Every structure is written in structure tokens, then in C-alpha cells.
XYZ file of C-alpha atoms in Angstrom:
678
model
C 15.048 -52.743 -12.984
C 15.174 -54.109 -16.522
C 18.846 -54.958 -16.091
C 17.966 -57.464 -13.375
C 15.926 -59.596 -15.772
C 18.815 -60.157 -18.130
C 20.979 -63.253 -17.929
C 23.880 -61.150 -16.598
C 21.829 -59.617 -13.787
C 23.265 -58.245 -10.567
C 23.701 -60.335 -7.462
C 21.382 -57.829 -5.765
C 19.305 -54.763 -6.759
C 21.409 -51.716 -7.509
C 21.565 -47.995 -7.071
C 23.171 -45.728 -9.616
C 26.463 -44.016 -8.719
C 28.663 -41.632 -10.663
C 32.170 -42.682 -11.695
C 35.123 -40.360 -12.088
C 34.936 -40.521 -15.875
C 31.349 -39.263 -15.762
C 29.700 -42.533 -16.756
C 27.261 -44.308 -14.465
C 27.849 -47.596 -12.736
C 25.637 -49.613 -10.470
C 26.533 -50.132 -6.832
C 25.152 -53.425 -5.556
C 23.004 -53.389 -2.433
C 23.249 -56.197 0.124
C 20.258 -58.543 0.142
C 20.153 -58.285 3.921
C 19.684 -54.514 3.792
C 16.382 -53.772 5.559
C 15.925 -50.574 3.583
C 16.574 -51.826 0.048
C 13.729 -51.185 -2.403
C 11.420 -54.066 -3.241
C 11.281 -55.284 -6.843
C 7.684 -54.070 -7.241
C 7.798 -51.253 -4.712
C 6.913 -47.686 -5.464
C 9.371 -45.092 -6.746
C 8.979 -43.418 -3.348
C 10.578 -46.479 -1.726
C 13.469 -46.334 -4.180
C 14.053 -42.625 -3.681
C 13.849 -43.044 0.107
C 16.455 -45.784 -0.050
C 18.732 -43.721 -2.289
C 18.409 -40.787 0.106
C 19.428 -42.984 3.051
C 22.288 -44.402 0.986
C 23.536 -40.904 0.158
C 23.589 -39.927 3.837
C 25.841 -42.817 4.852
C 29.322 -41.932 6.093
C 32.119 -42.590 3.591
C 35.343 -44.325 4.629
C 38.336 -44.251 2.296
C 40.830 -47.035 2.977
C 43.634 -48.937 1.322
C 45.283 -52.317 1.507
C 49.072 -52.444 1.496
C 51.955 -54.596 2.638
C 54.544 -56.907 1.145
C 54.323 -58.838 -2.112
C 51.787 -61.684 -2.228
C 50.365 -61.027 1.221
C 46.830 -61.266 -0.199
C 45.789 -57.636 -0.636
C 43.785 -58.113 -3.839
C 42.255 -61.328 -2.536
C 41.072 -59.554 0.614
C 39.305 -56.858 -1.406
C 37.700 -59.497 -3.589
C 36.546 -61.394 -0.499
C 35.054 -58.246 1.060
C 33.106 -57.457 -2.092
C 32.084 -61.072 -2.691
C 30.768 -61.643 0.827
C 28.913 -58.317 0.880
C 27.348 -59.168 -2.506
C 28.879 -56.187 -4.231
C 29.890 -58.053 -7.425
C 27.804 -58.381 -10.582
C 26.878 -61.946 -11.441
C 28.378 -61.563 -14.905
C 31.576 -60.211 -13.289
C 31.637 -63.226 -10.999
C 31.187 -65.563 -13.945
C 34.051 -63.849 -15.786
C 36.300 -64.195 -12.732
C 35.473 -67.918 -12.573
C 36.458 -68.335 -16.220
C 39.661 -66.323 -15.750
C 40.522 -68.318 -12.616
C 40.485 -71.530 -14.652
C 42.438 -69.940 -17.508
C 45.096 -68.324 -15.274
C 45.458 -71.401 -13.066
C 46.761 -69.379 -10.098
C 44.489 -71.126 -7.585
C 44.211 -74.602 -9.022
C 40.907 -73.853 -10.731
C 39.270 -72.418 -7.621
C 37.763 -68.932 -7.602
C 40.593 -66.345 -7.592
C 39.032 -63.216 -6.113
C 42.254 -61.254 -6.664
C 41.324 -61.015 -10.354
C 38.574 -58.563 -9.412
C 41.137 -55.793 -8.861
C 44.103 -57.085 -10.887
C 42.733 -55.935 -14.226
C 45.945 -55.227 -16.168
C 47.212 -58.003 -18.414
C 50.666 -57.844 -16.791
C 49.058 -58.155 -13.357
C 47.147 -61.281 -14.316
C 50.108 -62.849 -16.075
C 52.448 -62.313 -13.114
C 49.900 -62.661 -10.310
C 50.910 -59.301 -8.823
C 49.460 -55.812 -8.418
C 51.201 -53.023 -10.347
C 48.868 -50.037 -10.377
C 46.440 -48.822 -7.714
C 42.923 -50.191 -8.275
C 39.896 -48.557 -6.644
C 36.690 -50.379 -5.782
C 33.443 -49.194 -4.216
C 31.026 -51.118 -2.003
C 28.607 -50.340 0.788
C 26.872 -51.915 3.775
C 23.936 -50.859 5.885
C 26.220 -48.656 7.993
C 28.812 -47.163 5.654
C 30.032 -46.582 2.139
C 33.594 -47.593 1.279
C 36.133 -46.633 -1.351
C 38.994 -49.096 -1.112
C 42.347 -48.852 -2.888
C 44.383 -51.948 -3.706
C 48.051 -50.882 -3.623
C 51.025 -52.782 -5.112
C 53.483 -54.515 -2.820
C 56.714 -54.377 -4.835
C 59.333 -51.856 -3.761
C 59.604 -50.318 -7.245
C 55.911 -49.360 -7.035
C 56.225 -47.543 -3.709
C 55.225 -44.282 -5.421
C 51.955 -45.916 -6.522
C 51.263 -46.923 -2.927
C 51.954 -43.396 -1.675
C 49.531 -42.020 -4.256
C 46.816 -44.433 -3.171
C 47.349 -43.636 0.512
C 47.252 -39.862 0.113
C 43.451 -39.611 0.378
C 42.763 -42.464 2.799
C 41.605 -42.361 6.406
C 42.441 -45.984 7.281
C 45.016 -48.486 6.092
C 44.927 -52.276 6.201
C 48.465 -53.639 6.466
C 48.467 -57.242 5.228
C 51.047 -59.615 6.740
C 51.569 -63.176 5.526
C 51.413 -65.356 8.653
C 54.154 -67.592 7.214
C 56.670 -64.766 6.717
C 55.876 -62.233 9.439
C 56.910 -58.574 9.285
C 58.816 -57.941 6.043
C 60.831 -54.879 4.941
C 58.005 -53.779 2.638
C 55.586 -54.068 5.567
C 57.725 -51.562 7.459
C 58.074 -49.365 4.384
C 54.329 -49.112 3.805
C 53.641 -48.605 7.512
C 56.069 -45.687 7.606
C 54.454 -44.097 4.546
C 51.025 -44.442 6.185
C 52.393 -42.714 9.277
C 54.053 -40.021 7.160
C 50.812 -39.345 5.277
C 48.919 -38.857 8.525
C 46.688 -41.946 8.363
C 45.323 -42.185 11.900
C 43.801 -45.680 11.865
C 45.698 -48.865 11.074
C 44.462 -52.450 10.857
C 47.173 -55.098 10.839
C 45.508 -58.095 9.174
C 47.574 -61.245 9.679
C 46.516 -63.194 6.581
C 46.840 -66.828 5.489
C 46.246 -68.148 9.001
C 44.937 -71.309 7.310
C 48.488 -72.033 6.092
C 49.884 -72.016 9.649
C 47.139 -74.137 11.184
C 45.359 -71.105 12.745
C 48.091 -71.078 15.385
C 47.558 -68.356 18.001
C 51.267 -68.324 18.866
C 52.149 -67.298 15.278
C 49.672 -64.418 15.463
C 51.020 -63.245 18.837
C 54.630 -63.363 17.599
C 53.716 -61.153 14.629
C 51.753 -58.807 16.893
C 54.784 -58.350 19.179
C 57.204 -57.854 16.276
C 54.992 -55.251 14.625
C 54.286 -53.460 17.911
C 58.034 -53.131 18.508
C 58.482 -51.564 15.076
C 55.391 -49.337 15.347
C 56.707 -47.722 18.534
C 58.652 -45.367 16.267
C 55.595 -44.390 14.187
C 53.094 -41.630 14.830
C 50.072 -43.952 14.676
C 48.218 -44.624 17.917
C 45.122 -46.540 16.722
C 46.374 -49.986 15.658
C 44.080 -53.045 15.580
C 45.308 -56.601 14.959
C 42.979 -59.141 13.290
C 43.884 -62.714 12.202
C 42.186 -63.584 8.900
C 42.106 -65.976 5.969
C 41.165 -63.885 2.940
C 40.944 -66.927 0.675
C 38.416 -68.751 2.876
C 36.778 -65.691 4.448
C 37.623 -66.324 8.118
C 37.236 -63.100 10.164
C 36.728 -61.004 7.024
C 32.960 -60.474 6.958
C 31.918 -63.216 9.364
C 33.655 -64.480 12.510
C 35.928 -67.435 11.728
C 35.021 -70.563 13.684
C 38.522 -71.988 13.241
C 40.076 -69.260 15.442
C 38.050 -69.383 18.671
C 40.958 -67.822 20.562
C 40.363 -64.499 18.760
C 37.631 -62.599 20.617
C 37.569 -59.379 18.567
C 35.245 -58.373 15.726
C 35.772 -59.456 12.108
C 37.396 -57.004 9.726
C 34.195 -55.622 8.170
C 32.599 -54.968 11.565
C 35.676 -52.968 12.581
C 35.605 -50.984 9.327
C 31.934 -50.173 9.892
C 32.466 -48.868 13.423
C 35.914 -47.205 13.492
C 35.449 -43.570 14.545
C 36.568 -41.134 11.835
C 34.251 -38.160 12.373
C 36.806 -36.314 14.521
C 39.672 -36.816 12.032
C 38.630 -33.838 9.905
C 39.994 -30.421 10.884
C 36.991 -28.187 11.558
C 38.907 -25.606 13.602
C 41.092 -23.786 11.082
C 39.164 -22.075 8.273
C 40.997 -22.544 4.965
C 39.260 -21.783 1.650
C 41.713 -21.769 -1.285
C 40.166 -19.739 -4.100
C 39.958 -21.761 -7.287
C 37.940 -19.429 -9.488
C 36.569 -15.881 -9.450
C 32.998 -15.908 -10.793
C 31.593 -12.778 -12.405
C 28.543 -13.872 -14.470
C 26.992 -10.389 -14.269
C 27.814 -6.888 -13.075
C 25.955 -7.416 -9.764
C 27.559 -10.733 -8.728
C 31.181 -11.425 -7.795
C 31.907 -14.671 -5.974
C 34.958 -16.726 -5.076
C 34.606 -20.441 -5.693
C 36.580 -23.233 -4.057
C 36.457 -26.311 -1.853
C 36.746 -25.778 1.871
C 40.017 -27.449 2.822
C 39.177 -27.275 6.529
C 37.063 -25.432 9.031
C 33.509 -24.063 9.105
C 32.296 -20.918 7.329
C 29.114 -19.015 8.279
C 27.297 -16.015 6.859
C 28.391 -12.937 8.795
C 31.849 -14.312 9.662
C 34.771 -11.897 9.442
C 37.473 -13.198 7.113
C 40.953 -12.263 5.896
C 42.208 -12.835 2.346
C 45.850 -13.885 2.030
C 48.339 -12.728 0.898
C 46.780 -9.248 0.452
C 45.396 -9.310 4.046
C 42.202 -7.607 2.915
C 39.337 -7.935 5.425
C 35.625 -8.357 4.895
C 32.603 -10.346 6.083
C 30.751 -13.211 4.416
C 27.584 -11.918 2.728
C 26.420 -15.120 1.014
C 27.429 -18.767 0.727
C 26.176 -19.946 -2.666
C 25.893 -23.569 -3.827
C 24.204 -25.366 -6.729
C 21.292 -26.217 -4.429
C 20.874 -22.653 -3.182
C 22.272 -20.375 -0.491
C 23.466 -21.808 2.817
C 23.832 -20.253 6.234
C 26.813 -22.472 7.021
C 29.302 -24.651 5.134
C 32.054 -26.979 6.282
C 34.920 -28.979 4.804
C 35.026 -30.546 2.251
C 32.051 -28.749 0.657
C 32.443 -26.801 -2.596
C 30.979 -23.308 -2.304
C 31.018 -19.847 -3.799
C 31.535 -17.063 -1.253
C 30.257 -13.531 -1.767
C 31.938 -10.906 0.430
C 30.342 -7.720 1.720
C 33.240 -5.527 0.550
C 35.161 -5.112 -2.697
C 38.345 -6.952 -1.748
C 41.057 -7.926 -4.214
C 40.848 -11.722 -4.463
C 42.477 -13.889 -7.155
C 42.937 -17.570 -7.899
C 45.474 -19.030 -5.472
C 44.523 -16.725 -2.589
C 43.295 -18.227 0.678
C 40.340 -17.049 2.753
C 40.949 -17.557 6.482
C 39.625 -16.353 9.820
C 41.388 -13.461 11.648
C 43.620 -14.740 14.417
C 43.823 -18.208 12.881
C 46.119 -17.502 9.982
C 48.530 -20.058 8.497
C 52.282 -19.728 8.223
C 53.809 -17.856 5.291
C 57.261 -18.590 3.845
C 59.138 -18.899 0.576
C 61.773 -21.219 2.079
C 59.931 -24.337 3.206
C 60.888 -27.674 4.722
C 58.976 -30.797 3.764
C 59.116 -34.570 3.761
C 59.243 -35.411 0.049
C 58.318 -38.703 -1.637
C 60.144 -38.739 -4.972
C 58.315 -40.485 -7.834
C 60.357 -39.796 -10.960
C 63.085 -41.832 -12.603
C 65.233 -38.721 -12.823
C 66.467 -37.927 -9.290
C 65.635 -34.799 -7.310
C 68.788 -32.686 -7.450
C 69.856 -29.192 -6.503
C 69.745 -26.511 -9.172
C 66.941 -27.957 -11.301
C 63.784 -25.832 -11.397
C 60.406 -27.401 -10.577
C 56.817 -26.218 -10.111
C 55.275 -26.620 -6.664
C 51.464 -26.916 -6.736
C 49.995 -26.140 -3.321
C 46.183 -26.233 -3.331
C 45.187 -23.716 -6.050
C 48.535 -21.883 -6.170
C 51.441 -22.985 -8.379
C 54.880 -21.404 -7.920
C 58.323 -22.203 -9.339
C 61.166 -23.204 -7.035
C 64.347 -25.212 -6.574
C 65.754 -27.728 -4.143
C 68.032 -25.965 -1.685
C 69.175 -28.977 0.355
C 68.301 -32.524 1.422
C 68.629 -32.571 5.214
C 68.440 -36.358 5.355
C 67.049 -39.401 3.601
C 64.924 -41.889 5.567
C 65.604 -45.614 5.334
C 61.937 -46.571 5.623
C 62.742 -50.186 6.464
C 64.731 -49.258 9.596
C 63.536 -45.646 10.137
C 67.184 -44.529 10.217
C 68.111 -41.121 8.787
C 71.014 -41.030 6.383
C 72.865 -38.138 4.713
C 71.984 -37.501 1.072
C 72.540 -34.932 -1.683
C 69.355 -35.812 -3.584
C 66.525 -38.329 -3.785
C 66.153 -41.209 -6.236
C 62.832 -42.702 -7.296
C 60.746 -44.058 -4.377
C 63.057 -42.460 -1.798
C 61.797 -40.239 1.022
C 63.696 -37.415 2.670
C 63.402 -34.113 4.465
C 64.162 -31.305 2.026
C 64.465 -27.530 1.987
C 62.806 -25.905 -1.039
C 63.348 -22.308 -2.108
C 60.265 -20.862 -3.844
C 59.983 -17.707 -5.968
C 56.816 -16.618 -4.127
C 55.731 -17.426 -0.566
C 53.122 -20.033 0.326
C 50.431 -19.740 2.982
C 50.490 -23.161 4.606
C 50.032 -25.211 7.768
C 52.327 -28.013 8.884
C 50.988 -31.317 7.550
C 50.602 -32.662 11.093
C 48.172 -29.822 11.840
C 46.238 -29.633 8.574
C 46.690 -32.181 5.827
C 44.714 -30.178 3.273
C 46.970 -27.100 3.452
C 50.108 -28.973 4.471
C 50.626 -30.972 1.283
C 51.787 -30.222 -2.248
C 52.956 -31.904 -5.436
C 56.104 -31.227 -7.447
C 55.733 -30.893 -11.228
C 58.465 -31.248 -13.830
C 58.513 -28.034 -15.877
C 59.554 -29.766 -19.108
C 57.139 -32.734 -19.096
C 54.358 -31.264 -16.906
C 54.294 -34.598 -15.063
C 53.969 -35.046 -11.313
C 57.376 -36.122 -10.019
C 57.044 -35.785 -6.245
C 54.715 -35.240 -3.313
C 55.501 -33.301 -0.155
C 54.265 -32.926 3.405
C 55.160 -29.530 4.863
C 56.957 -29.419 8.212
C 57.084 -26.839 10.969
C 60.604 -25.438 10.778
C 60.685 -25.275 14.558
C 59.928 -29.000 14.815
C 63.027 -31.056 15.622
C 61.395 -34.433 15.030
C 62.544 -34.779 11.401
C 65.639 -32.593 11.299
C 69.172 -33.816 10.790
C 69.877 -36.735 13.071
C 71.461 -35.261 16.246
C 73.320 -38.540 16.875
C 75.435 -37.918 13.760
C 76.080 -34.185 14.230
C 79.740 -33.231 14.410
C 80.973 -32.241 17.867
C 82.616 -28.967 16.858
C 81.822 -25.304 17.460
C 81.177 -22.614 14.859
C 84.882 -22.213 14.223
C 85.355 -25.920 13.538
C 87.455 -26.517 16.668
C 87.225 -29.731 18.663
C 87.758 -28.850 22.339
C 89.552 -31.411 24.516
C 91.027 -31.172 28.008
C 94.772 -30.856 28.424
C 94.578 -33.354 31.303
C 94.428 -36.918 29.953
C 91.736 -39.298 31.156
C 94.401 -41.866 32.028
C 96.054 -39.402 34.416
C 92.746 -38.779 36.153
C 92.051 -42.519 36.429
C 95.462 -43.064 38.017
C 94.804 -40.342 40.608
C 91.348 -41.740 41.494
C 92.556 -45.334 41.459
C 89.767 -46.524 39.199
C 88.866 -46.990 35.550
C 86.316 -44.517 34.204
C 83.301 -46.373 32.797
C 79.567 -45.831 32.367
C 77.212 -48.297 33.991
C 73.887 -48.250 32.087
C 70.974 -49.587 34.145
C 67.980 -50.240 31.881
C 64.574 -51.768 32.560
C 60.853 -51.094 32.622
C 59.477 -48.154 34.640
C 59.326 -49.340 38.244
C 62.060 -51.963 37.919
C 64.261 -50.155 40.476
C 66.801 -48.316 38.330
C 66.903 -45.094 40.350
C 66.975 -46.881 43.702
C 69.942 -49.042 42.702
C 71.813 -46.179 41.013
C 71.827 -44.000 44.112
C 72.535 -46.960 46.437
C 75.534 -47.929 44.304
C 76.765 -44.328 44.268
C 76.613 -44.276 48.072
C 78.508 -47.579 48.325
C 81.265 -46.375 45.964
C 81.583 -43.032 47.770
C 81.983 -44.841 51.094
C 84.787 -46.879 49.497
C 86.590 -43.705 48.383
C 85.581 -43.900 44.732
C 84.496 -40.987 42.514
C 81.098 -41.642 40.935
C 78.069 -39.661 39.699
C 74.487 -40.626 38.806
C 72.506 -39.584 35.728
C 68.853 -40.483 36.363
C 66.222 -40.105 33.618
C 63.615 -38.142 35.638
C 66.333 -35.909 37.091
C 67.604 -35.107 33.604
C 64.060 -34.130 32.592
C 63.942 -31.555 35.382
C 66.924 -29.746 33.918
C 68.867 -30.510 30.752
C 65.964 -32.338 29.079
C 63.026 -30.366 30.462
C 61.860 -29.554 26.925
C 61.381 -33.210 25.995
C 58.290 -35.403 26.164
C 57.963 -39.175 26.081
C 57.687 -40.006 22.389
C 60.207 -42.404 20.863
C 62.150 -39.449 19.416
C 62.128 -37.589 22.733
C 63.337 -40.657 24.658
C 66.108 -41.047 22.086
C 67.117 -37.393 22.465
C 67.080 -37.671 26.276
C 69.454 -40.624 26.148
C 71.657 -38.874 23.565
C 72.111 -35.814 25.771
C 72.773 -38.015 28.795
C 75.309 -40.090 26.848
C 77.204 -36.907 26.001
C 77.251 -35.956 29.695
C 78.356 -39.477 30.658
C 81.201 -39.253 28.145
C 82.343 -35.972 29.697
C 82.162 -37.524 33.185
C 84.297 -40.428 31.984
C 86.818 -38.022 30.463
C 87.218 -36.481 33.920
C 87.915 -39.936 35.411
C 84.484 -40.449 37.046
C 82.419 -43.609 37.124
C 79.030 -42.630 35.672
C 75.910 -44.561 36.692
C 73.095 -44.012 34.165
C 69.558 -45.100 35.050
C 67.176 -44.904 32.058
C 64.295 -46.902 30.628
C 65.975 -46.639 27.183
C 63.433 -49.027 25.624
C 65.018 -49.430 22.179
C 68.133 -51.499 21.562
C 69.138 -49.409 18.531
C 69.162 -46.222 20.629
C 71.177 -47.888 23.397
C 73.683 -49.028 20.778
C 74.113 -45.447 19.570
C 74.610 -44.287 23.156
C 77.391 -46.861 23.534
C 79.048 -45.451 20.425
C 78.927 -41.911 21.833
C 80.454 -42.952 25.160
C 82.774 -45.546 23.672
C 81.879 -49.217 23.278
C 84.662 -50.360 25.573
C 83.517 -48.043 28.380
C 79.875 -49.081 28.778
C 78.635 -51.887 31.032
C 74.974 -52.682 30.371
C 72.829 -54.033 33.205
C 69.287 -55.253 32.590
C 66.834 -55.014 35.499
C 64.524 -57.858 34.518
C 61.517 -57.282 36.812
C 58.367 -58.221 34.829
C 55.732 -55.634 34.020
C 53.237 -57.004 36.595
C 55.744 -56.441 39.406
C 56.635 -52.977 38.111
C 52.968 -52.091 37.888
C 52.387 -53.223 41.495
C 55.331 -51.103 42.684
C 54.087 -47.970 40.944
C 53.270 -45.201 43.410
C 53.122 -42.367 40.896
C 50.136 -43.617 38.903
C 52.083 -43.767 35.626
C 50.817 -47.210 34.649
C 47.215 -46.228 35.406
C 47.596 -43.088 33.294
C 49.105 -45.176 30.502
C 46.197 -47.638 30.693
C 43.792 -44.706 30.402
C 45.616 -43.413 27.329
C 46.934 -40.257 29.017
C 50.578 -41.310 28.557
C 51.299 -42.275 24.954
C 53.970 -44.778 23.915
C 54.509 -45.972 27.494
C 56.949 -48.944 27.592
C 55.266 -52.088 28.825
C 51.741 -50.794 28.138
C 51.305 -48.994 24.822
C 54.859 -49.360 23.501
C 57.448 -52.089 23.396
C 60.479 -52.488 25.636
C 63.360 -54.286 23.915
C 65.391 -56.162 26.504
C 69.178 -56.157 25.905
C 70.286 -59.146 23.888
C 73.678 -59.601 25.591
C 73.877 -57.499 28.771
C 76.916 -57.593 31.027
C 74.645 -58.412 33.967
C 71.000 -59.348 34.502
C 69.482 -58.372 37.851
C 66.122 -59.935 38.753
C 65.081 -57.064 41.007
C 61.781 -58.783 41.708
C 63.720 -61.575 43.450
C 66.740 -59.807 44.991
C 66.826 -57.038 47.580
C 68.625 -53.725 47.154
C 71.779 -54.786 49.061
C 72.116 -58.010 47.085
C 71.741 -56.121 43.804
C 74.349 -53.531 44.835
C 76.716 -56.350 45.821
C 76.293 -57.832 42.347
C 76.992 -54.461 40.722
C 80.158 -53.928 42.781
C 81.324 -57.419 41.886
C 80.752 -56.630 38.192
C 82.930 -53.521 38.508
C 85.650 -55.521 40.272
C 85.586 -58.310 37.683
C 86.009 -55.788 34.860
C 88.921 -54.031 36.582
C 86.994 -50.813 37.233
C 87.632 -50.744 41.010
């Protein structure tokens, strides 16, 4: 403890931790820790504390978001308020705060992570900075990621090993394009837990309405992401409100502060312990009577006596020993590093994978993956690269870019290659097959990096996809409507001739609203009214479509989009035959409805919004859908766990909570008459 008696002593006693470069650093212990060693306590007390500290669960997280949202300041505040900063570090930050002048002479905690000269001069973050701190409950490794668009690759690198992401949003500016970009990358990288920290609440007067507006805007955007655990917390990183302690200036917020949430978020079940994957890194043969295969368990659990298969040779054996530095084990689990001794002489080399029979990964030399491109030279067809997948490295080339993702809008666009910081779904052709799992199933065996063969630098990162998964394939909305021979089939009977015979104009009436707003009831009642009047009409109802043409679809945002796309194609065909088509769908997203109008024809769609509020729809529910959504059984349910975007300029608004069925049908018939349909 001699270091504590110097003038530059720690803010609290310290335990020794190992840095990546091999040198030792001291991790500060909170003064409030009941188990910290006393200054004059025995070495037994110190060792007991260090043992408890080593057993704490580790959470890896990152801060990301738009420029100047306060990411570095938040990390500095977390470390400052948990007493994880050396006193001499704190003194240096005070001096630099005065010299830089970024905070008017006040303590600038962002300088704790912004260590590069360019970062301090510009007041921005350029490279990813990692910091370590701990509390009584958990240990944390936190990455401070840059907010500028040109450093998106740095953010993706920092997020690749994290279990939780903190998305910072400036309360004055709301959801920015870079906020969406970083959120999409977090979703793409499989981060399961998201904290949306609305920062700088002190600059908007701690207004609850500002926080709620940002919450709604972000929830609407996040409906298209594959992240289901999202927590919203209003904070002031500069002053510390709701960071470590509850902020008294926001009494309307009843949730925990940020640190309390980080200490309690459940991450134990995030690790894949089902699929055994042990990539062999090294074959150890120190003597003639020992032959072991060393590597880090990517996933799963391995026990002595287990039967295993070695890929790609498919040799079988059983586990004889599991050897570690501390001795033999009866059982090992991910992410432990072990040396496995097999009972039989099986051919095993570096790059092979040890798996369990019946639980084998996919094998292919033509792979599809979502690729984040990080190099200034674009990813193009014909250039040869190295693909490093776990312990195996194989050469390969880009075969095709299926689409590029606009990460600000989540739209998929055609592309021939990828420029720096762009993301797209690609097909890679490899010279030797890989044994892999889709990234959504197993992140450890579903990821790879792309290496430039001339510079040996990492130029891209990829997340492997299941080739049978439609979720990221070419956008079906933009697919050409031709057959294999390139012919576009059209009827020889013109739509105008059919309309003249039926005495009506063929249009599509799109009824949209929350589940339970009365769409199906009104659609079939209107069909009956039109039939009685001698008109030709047909109904396309969402649940009915799911019993037939869309029976393979679920209720994710992509599946709802595909359901409406298929129905729009059917509605267009009905209109071509002169029929009035009545479509009744939730269709919660305005962008998807707009694409449906383009498929049918903008001039042939009348949009009707059934405006019954969610409380009324919930009370009408006889199927139990809302209750199942409340219980978490139905994911992304509009009005409960996902947003419903009401039409901005509908042709008609029907308050079905105020009007009866007959009155609503009368209004629909009048709309058709006023538009010259009947």
C-alpha cells in the first residue's frame, strides 16, 4: 500500500489488474465496498477481497450515438462517481480542463477518455477508448465510441465484443441520423440489451414532455430492429443526475439510475451454452505420450467422456482429459481456454472444429454475410481477400452484393460494391469451405474478418447469414415482375373495358388501424353493401391472408411488410380485373403503406384510418392478443411493444369508437361516391 502514501495516491485502495499490454494497472475500489481490505488488515483479508473481486460477473458495454451527445462525459461521470479515478489523474484532468477551456474552467470529465491530442483539440472522440471500473456487484469494461459518420468502422469494432450498448441522445436535438446508424449496427452485431440515455436534460429544463417525445420517436424507429430489451433513462452526465444516484430534479422519472440498471441487467443467458464449438488453435505435442488440442471454447459445454466429432474430417472420438493451467477439469464451458486430449488417434489440425454429434454447424464455400466495410479502397468483385473465421483463414472473392443498407432509414438499395463505412449483404466465394453457424444463432462461429492480402490489414467484418433466411435478401418490393424468360404478362382485356362493364372505377380501399379498431368488421359490411347495390368488390383481410397466401409469415416488422406486399400485388390484380378491392390490415408503418400504394398505383388507393384509441381496442379484444402482448408472448405488437404510425393525410378518418358500423359504412360509401368510384 506504499503507493497510497504518496502525494499522487489513489482515491481509494486498489487491486492489481492485468492490462492487454502485459503491464499492471490498479483498479480503484469504491470506499463504500463492505469487503474492501482495511489499510492495516491482514494479507488474508486482501486475498479474500481479491478472490471475491475475481468472481464478480463482467459486463462489456459501449457508449455510442451522434456527435457531442456526451458519451465521453458519461463515462467520466460513471468513473468519477464510483471513485474509479486516481487522484493524480483527477488533478491532471482539472489542469487540462482549464487549459482546454471546453467547459468554462469547470471539470471536463470527457478528457478522461479523449486522450489523443486531436481529440482534445477538437473536443471530439476519434478512436475507441476502453476503461475499466467495478462496483460491489459487477465489473465493467466500457468502450467510448466516436460519433462522427467517418468513424463508423471504429464504432463497429468497439461494439463487436459488447453485451450492452448505451445510446446517447442529446435532449435538445432528439433522434439524429447517427443515432439510427449506431442503433442499427448494435442490432446487426447482436447486442441484446440497449439503454437509450436521453442526456443534457438540464439544458431543456428537465422537461418530461421532451423525454417522452424522444422515447416515442426512438420507439417508432426501433420497431424495425431486432432488439427487444430497450430501457429509456433521462440523465445529465455533466451534473450526474440519474447516472449513479437518482436525480432529484426529475421526480417524474420513477426508474433506477443508469448504474443500478447496469448492475442488474440479466446477461447470464446471453451466452450460447447449447452448441459445442471448439475451434482448434494449436496442436500440443510436448512429449511422445501427450497430444492435445488447444483452443478457446466458442460456445457450449464440454465434459470428460463426451463423444465428439472433428470437422471437416468427421473423425469421431471421446474426450479423455480437459487440461488447463490450473490442472485437469471434469467440465469446461465457453469462453474458457482448454487443451483437450481425445481417447483415439484422430487427425486434428489448426483450424478444425470440435463439435458434438447431431449438433454440427453448416458447411459451405459460398457464404452470405452482412459485411461492414472498413477500408478506404472499396469492396469490389474480382479482388482476392483472406477471410479469417475463428482459427481458419481461407482466400476468397466477392461474388455479388445483394443490397446495401441505408442505416439511417433501414432501406435496402442496389449496389455493385461497398465503400468505407457502408454495410451490405454480400455473397463470398471461398476456396475452401467453412464450418459456421448463422450469426443470429451463434455469434462466436457466425462472424469473421476480411484481410487485405497485400497489406495484411483488416478491411472488413462480416456476420454470416442463413441462406434460407429471407430477412436480409434482396428487397422483394423492388424485384422485377417478370418470369424466367423475361416476359411481362398482361391481360388482353383492358381494365377500362372491365370498369365500363361493371359501371364502376376499380380502386383499392385500404383500411388501417390498431388491432381491434374494427377493420375486418367494416370491410365485410362494406362488401355486403356494395354487392347489394350491384357492385363487384372483394375483401383482402390480414388474418385471412395469413391462413393461406401468407401462412409462412410471422409478426415481425419484416413479416408484416411482406404480408402487405403480397396483398398489394393481389389487390393490383383485382383492380386490373375491374374489381373494387377492400384491404383491411394493421399496416403499422407509413413507409410500408407508401410502397404498397406504389405497387397498386398511387391514383388507385384510398386510405382510411380507423382512429379508435388503444384503450378501446384493448377493451374490444376477445382473442387475448393484447394480454399475450403484455406478457411478452407476442413480440413487436402495434400499440403495446411496437409503434403504430397513423397516416399523415388519409382520405378519410373514421372514429370507430364513436360511430356504429352502419354509420361508418355510410361514410365509406360516400367516400367512394365523392371520388367517382360508384
